[in-house]
Coordinates of C-alpha atoms and ligand atoms in Angstrom, one line a residue:
X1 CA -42.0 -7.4 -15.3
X2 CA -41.3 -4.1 -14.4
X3 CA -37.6 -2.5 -14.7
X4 CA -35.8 -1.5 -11.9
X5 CA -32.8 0.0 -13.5
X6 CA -31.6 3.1 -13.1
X7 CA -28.5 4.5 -14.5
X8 CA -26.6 7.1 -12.9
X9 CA -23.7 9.0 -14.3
X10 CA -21.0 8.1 -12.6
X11 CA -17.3 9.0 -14.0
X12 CA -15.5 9.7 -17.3
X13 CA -13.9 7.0 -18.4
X14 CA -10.7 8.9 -18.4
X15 CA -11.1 9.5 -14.5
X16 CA -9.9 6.0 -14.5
X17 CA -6.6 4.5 -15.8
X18 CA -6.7 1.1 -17.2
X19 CA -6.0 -1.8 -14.7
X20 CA -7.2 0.6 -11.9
X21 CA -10.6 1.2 -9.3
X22 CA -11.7 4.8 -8.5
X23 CA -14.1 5.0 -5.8
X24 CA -17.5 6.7 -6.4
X25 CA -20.1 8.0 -3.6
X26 CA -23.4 7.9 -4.4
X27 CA -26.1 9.9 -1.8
X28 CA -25.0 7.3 0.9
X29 CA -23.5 4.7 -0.6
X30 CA -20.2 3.7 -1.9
X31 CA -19.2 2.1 -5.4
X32 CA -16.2 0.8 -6.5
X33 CA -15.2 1.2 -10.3
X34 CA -12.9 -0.5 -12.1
X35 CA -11.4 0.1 -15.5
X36 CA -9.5 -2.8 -17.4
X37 CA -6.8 -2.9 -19.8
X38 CA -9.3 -3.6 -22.3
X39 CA -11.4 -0.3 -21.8
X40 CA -14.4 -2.5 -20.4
X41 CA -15.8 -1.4 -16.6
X42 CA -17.4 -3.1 -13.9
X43 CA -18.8 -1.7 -10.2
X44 CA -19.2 -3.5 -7.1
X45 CA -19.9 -2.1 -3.5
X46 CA -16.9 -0.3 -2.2
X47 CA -17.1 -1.7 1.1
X48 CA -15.2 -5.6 1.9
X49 CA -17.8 -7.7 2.9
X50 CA -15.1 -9.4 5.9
X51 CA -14.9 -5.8 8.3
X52 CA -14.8 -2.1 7.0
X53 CA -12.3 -1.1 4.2
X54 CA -12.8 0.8 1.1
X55 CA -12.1 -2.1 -1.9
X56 CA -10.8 0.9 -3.7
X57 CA -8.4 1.5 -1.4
X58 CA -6.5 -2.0 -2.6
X59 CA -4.6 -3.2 -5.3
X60 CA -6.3 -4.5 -8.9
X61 CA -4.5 -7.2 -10.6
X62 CA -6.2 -7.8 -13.7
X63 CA -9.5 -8.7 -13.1
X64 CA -8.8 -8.7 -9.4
X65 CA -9.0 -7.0 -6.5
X66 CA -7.3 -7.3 -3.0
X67 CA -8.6 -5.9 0.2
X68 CA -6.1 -3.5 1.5
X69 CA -6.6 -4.3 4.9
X70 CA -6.3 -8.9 5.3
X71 CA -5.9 -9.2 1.7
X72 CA -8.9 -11.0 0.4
X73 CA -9.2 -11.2 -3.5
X74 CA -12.3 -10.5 -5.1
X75 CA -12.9 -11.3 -8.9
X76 CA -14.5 -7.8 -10.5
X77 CA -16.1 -9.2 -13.1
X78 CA -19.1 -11.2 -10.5
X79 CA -17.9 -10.2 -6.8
X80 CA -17.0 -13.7 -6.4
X81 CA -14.8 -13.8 -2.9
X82 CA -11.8 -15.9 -4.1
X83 CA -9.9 -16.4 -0.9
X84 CA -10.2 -16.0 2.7
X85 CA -10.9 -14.6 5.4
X86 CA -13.6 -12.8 3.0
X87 CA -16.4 -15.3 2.2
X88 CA -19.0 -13.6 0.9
X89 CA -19.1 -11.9 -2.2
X90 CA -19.4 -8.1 -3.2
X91 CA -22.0 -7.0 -4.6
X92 CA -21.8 -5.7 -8.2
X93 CA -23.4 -3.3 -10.5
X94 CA -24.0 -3.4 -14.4
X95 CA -22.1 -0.5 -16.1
X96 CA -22.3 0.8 -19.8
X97 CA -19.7 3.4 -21.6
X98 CA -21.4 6.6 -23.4
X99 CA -19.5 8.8 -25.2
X100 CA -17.4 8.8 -22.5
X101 CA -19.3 8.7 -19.8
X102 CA -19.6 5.6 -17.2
X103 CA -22.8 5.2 -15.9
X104 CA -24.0 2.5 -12.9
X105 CA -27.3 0.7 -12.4
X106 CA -27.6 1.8 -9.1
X107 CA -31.6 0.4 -8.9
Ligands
FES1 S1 -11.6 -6.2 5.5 FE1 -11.4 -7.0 3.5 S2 -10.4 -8.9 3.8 FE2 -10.8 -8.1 5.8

């Protein structure tokens, strides 16, 4: 089976405070990166899968976030939509930590 990952450097950990999302762009697309309180990181699509807002743009809650614009929750960790309007989940992204660096399977 062949491997379709591909690992792009992404941010210093650092770039991030714990318990907060930094947005990353990537050629056209848009990631959303979160750092938690326990130093681990996850990435999902930036954009809200209910209309057009930047996920980034909202407010992380442990291992939440809420869309800034009708305030649908989104569990980090799998994407999973957790309350309405938003139904469908975000996409996310596998992330490992080297010395430092964050990197994203963007493939
Ligand atoms: S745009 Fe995110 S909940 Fe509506």
């Amino acid at each position: 089976m062949p491997d379709n990952s591909r690992w792009i450097k992404a941010l210093n950990l650092t770039d991030i405070v714990p318990n907060d999302v930094k947005r990353w762009d990537y050629g056209s697309r848009s990631f959303a990166i979160f750092r938690t309180a326990e130093d681990r990181c996850y990435a999902t699509d930036d954009i809200c899968t209910h209309e057009y807002a930047h996920i980034s743009d909202g407010f992380v809650m442990n291992h939440t976030i809420e869309c800034p614009r009708h305030a649908s929750s989104f569990d980090i960790r799998t994407g999973e939509a957790l309350n309405p309007p938003a139904c469908i989940n975000l996409k996310t992204y596998a992330t490992k930590i080297e010395d430092g660096v964050i990197y994203v399977d963007v493939g």
